[in-house]
CSV table of C-alpha atoms in Angstrom, one decimal:
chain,number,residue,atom,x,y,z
A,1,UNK,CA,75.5,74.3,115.3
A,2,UNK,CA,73.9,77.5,115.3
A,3,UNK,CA,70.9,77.7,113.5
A,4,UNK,CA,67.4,79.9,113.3
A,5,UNK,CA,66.4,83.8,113.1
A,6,UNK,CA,65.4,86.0,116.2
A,7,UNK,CA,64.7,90.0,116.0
A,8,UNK,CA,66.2,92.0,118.5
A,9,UNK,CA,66.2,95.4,119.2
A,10,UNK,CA,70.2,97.7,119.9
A,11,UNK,CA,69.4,100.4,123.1
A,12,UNK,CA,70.6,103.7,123.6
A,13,UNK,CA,74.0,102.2,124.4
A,14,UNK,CA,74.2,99.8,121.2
A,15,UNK,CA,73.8,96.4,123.2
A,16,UNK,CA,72.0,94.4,122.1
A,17,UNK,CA,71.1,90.5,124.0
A,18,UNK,CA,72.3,87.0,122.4
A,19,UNK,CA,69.3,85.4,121.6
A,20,UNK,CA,68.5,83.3,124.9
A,21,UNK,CA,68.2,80.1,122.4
A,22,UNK,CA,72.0,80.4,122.0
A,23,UNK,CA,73.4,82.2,125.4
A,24,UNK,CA,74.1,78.4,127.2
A,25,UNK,CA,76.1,77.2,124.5
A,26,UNK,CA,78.2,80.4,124.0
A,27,UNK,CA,78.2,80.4,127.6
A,28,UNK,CA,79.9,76.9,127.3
A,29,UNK,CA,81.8,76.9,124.4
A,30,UNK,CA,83.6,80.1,124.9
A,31,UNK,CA,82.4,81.2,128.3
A,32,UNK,CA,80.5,84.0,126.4
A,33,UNK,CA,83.5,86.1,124.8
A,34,UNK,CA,83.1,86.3,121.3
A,35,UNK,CA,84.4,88.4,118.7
A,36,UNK,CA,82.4,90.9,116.6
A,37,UNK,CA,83.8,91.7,112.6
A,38,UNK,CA,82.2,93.4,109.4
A,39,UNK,CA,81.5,90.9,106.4
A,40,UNK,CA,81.6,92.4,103.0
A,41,UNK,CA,77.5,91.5,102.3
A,42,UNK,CA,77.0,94.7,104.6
A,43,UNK,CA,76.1,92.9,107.3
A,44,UNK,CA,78.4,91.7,110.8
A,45,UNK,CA,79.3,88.6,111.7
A,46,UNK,CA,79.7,87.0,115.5
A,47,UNK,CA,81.7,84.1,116.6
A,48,UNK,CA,82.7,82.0,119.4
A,49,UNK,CA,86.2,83.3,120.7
A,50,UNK,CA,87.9,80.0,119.3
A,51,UNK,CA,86.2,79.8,116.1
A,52,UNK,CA,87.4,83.3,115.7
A,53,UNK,CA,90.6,82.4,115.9
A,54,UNK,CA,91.0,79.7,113.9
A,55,UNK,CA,89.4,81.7,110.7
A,56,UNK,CA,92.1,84.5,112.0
A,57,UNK,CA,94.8,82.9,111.4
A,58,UNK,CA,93.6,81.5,107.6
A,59,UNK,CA,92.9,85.3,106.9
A,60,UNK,CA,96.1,86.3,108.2
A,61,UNK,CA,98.1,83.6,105.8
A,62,UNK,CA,96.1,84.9,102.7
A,63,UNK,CA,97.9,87.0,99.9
A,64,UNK,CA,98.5,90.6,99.5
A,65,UNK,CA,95.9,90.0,96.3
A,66,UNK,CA,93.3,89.6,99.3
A,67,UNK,CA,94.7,92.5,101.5
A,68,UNK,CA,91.6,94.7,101.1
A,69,UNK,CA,89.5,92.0,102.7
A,70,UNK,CA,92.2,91.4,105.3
A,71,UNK,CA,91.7,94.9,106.6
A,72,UNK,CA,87.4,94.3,106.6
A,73,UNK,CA,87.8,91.1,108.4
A,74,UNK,CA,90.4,91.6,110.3
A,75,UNK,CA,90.5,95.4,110.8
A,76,UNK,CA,87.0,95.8,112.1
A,77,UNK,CA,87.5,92.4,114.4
A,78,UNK,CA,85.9,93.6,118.0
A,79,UNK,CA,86.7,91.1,121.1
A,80,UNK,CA,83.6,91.4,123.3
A,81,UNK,CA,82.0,89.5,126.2
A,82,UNK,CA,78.4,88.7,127.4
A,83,UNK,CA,77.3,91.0,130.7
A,84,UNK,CA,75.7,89.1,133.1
A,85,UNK,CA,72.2,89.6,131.0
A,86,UNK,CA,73.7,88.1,127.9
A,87,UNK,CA,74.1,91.3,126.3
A,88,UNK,CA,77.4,92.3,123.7
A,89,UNK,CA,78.2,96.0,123.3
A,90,UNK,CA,78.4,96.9,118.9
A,91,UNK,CA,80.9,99.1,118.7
A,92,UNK,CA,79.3,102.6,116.9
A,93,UNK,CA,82.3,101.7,114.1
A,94,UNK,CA,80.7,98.6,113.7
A,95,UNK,CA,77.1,99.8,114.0
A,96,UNK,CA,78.1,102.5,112.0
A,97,UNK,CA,79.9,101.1,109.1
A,98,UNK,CA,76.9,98.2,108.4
A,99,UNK,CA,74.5,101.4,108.8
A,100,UNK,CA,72.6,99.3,112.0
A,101,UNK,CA,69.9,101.0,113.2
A,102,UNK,CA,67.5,99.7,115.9
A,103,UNK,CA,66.3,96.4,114.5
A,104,UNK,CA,68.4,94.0,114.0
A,105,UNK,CA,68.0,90.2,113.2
A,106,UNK,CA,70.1,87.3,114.1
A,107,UNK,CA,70.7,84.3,111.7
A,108,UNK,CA,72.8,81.7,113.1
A,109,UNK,CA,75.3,80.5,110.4
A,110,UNK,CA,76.3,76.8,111.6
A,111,UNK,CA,79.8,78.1,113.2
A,112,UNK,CA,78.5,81.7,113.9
A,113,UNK,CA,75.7,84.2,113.1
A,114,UNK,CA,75.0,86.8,110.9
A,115,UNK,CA,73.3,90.4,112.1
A,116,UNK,CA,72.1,92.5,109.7
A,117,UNK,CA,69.8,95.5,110.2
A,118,UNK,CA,66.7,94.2,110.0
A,119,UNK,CA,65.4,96.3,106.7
A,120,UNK,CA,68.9,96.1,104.8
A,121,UNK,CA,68.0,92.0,105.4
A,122,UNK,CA,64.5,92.3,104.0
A,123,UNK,CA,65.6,94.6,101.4
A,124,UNK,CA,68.1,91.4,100.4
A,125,UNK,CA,66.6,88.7,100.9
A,126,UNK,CA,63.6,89.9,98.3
A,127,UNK,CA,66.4,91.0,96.0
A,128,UNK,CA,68.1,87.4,96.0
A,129,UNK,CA,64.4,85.7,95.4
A,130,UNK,CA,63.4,88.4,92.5
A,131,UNK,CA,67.2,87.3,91.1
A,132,UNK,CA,66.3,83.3,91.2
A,133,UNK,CA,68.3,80.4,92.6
A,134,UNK,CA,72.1,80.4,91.5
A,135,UNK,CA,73.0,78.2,89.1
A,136,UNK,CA,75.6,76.9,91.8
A,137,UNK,CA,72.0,75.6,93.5
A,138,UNK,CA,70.5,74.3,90.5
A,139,UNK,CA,70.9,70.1,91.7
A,140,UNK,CA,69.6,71.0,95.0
A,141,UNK,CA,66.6,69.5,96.2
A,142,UNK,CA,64.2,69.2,99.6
């Protein structure tokens, strides 16, 4: 279960290292290849290789109603693997289309993580708190 924030920074090149929190158990669960796709929110997501898969093949059974997500999930889909310093190369197409500059922050999701640029994340996350909780939220209690 992958949990927790970290800020990283892209280089020159667009890699950018797996938080060293999570590197061991990507290294174990999937011997650190992973696979890189857009999310409609604007933001990318990562998984584990065999999570990947199994979420492929639900997006590849849904209906032509859904084909315009088919091509942002599955079109922008990026196999990649960790380097030897836990780094994954973002493809500029990636990078580009989620307009990811330097900063970048890391949310792991349970299954998988999030990255967002790190100002398009601040910019909604204060948006979602000015809107209030959804009513989908509104039994929900610490």
């Amino acid at each position: 279960m992958f949990q927790g924030a970290s800020a990283l920074n892209l280089d020159a090149k667009g890699r950018m290292s797996i938080p060293a929190k999570h590197r061991d158990a990507l290294n174990v669960q999937c011997e650190g290849r992973v696979t890189l796709t857009r999310h409609p929110d604007g933001c990318l997501l990562l998984f584990p290789r065999p999570t990947w898969e199994s979420h492929r093949e639900q997006i590849a059974a849904w209906p032509m109603a859904a084909r315009a997500y088919q091509r942002i999930l599955l079109g922008n889909a990026c196999d990649v693997e960790m380097d030897g310093n836990g780094r994954i190369l973002v493809a500029p197409e990636l990078r580009n289309a989620v307009g990811m500059q330097r900063d970048v922050m890391v949310l792991g999701m349970g299954s998988h993580f999030e990255i967002w640029d790190a100002n398009k994340l601040a910019e909604n996350e204060a948006k979602a708190i000015a809107d209030g909780m959804p009513d989908a939220l509104s039994n929900f209690s610490f």
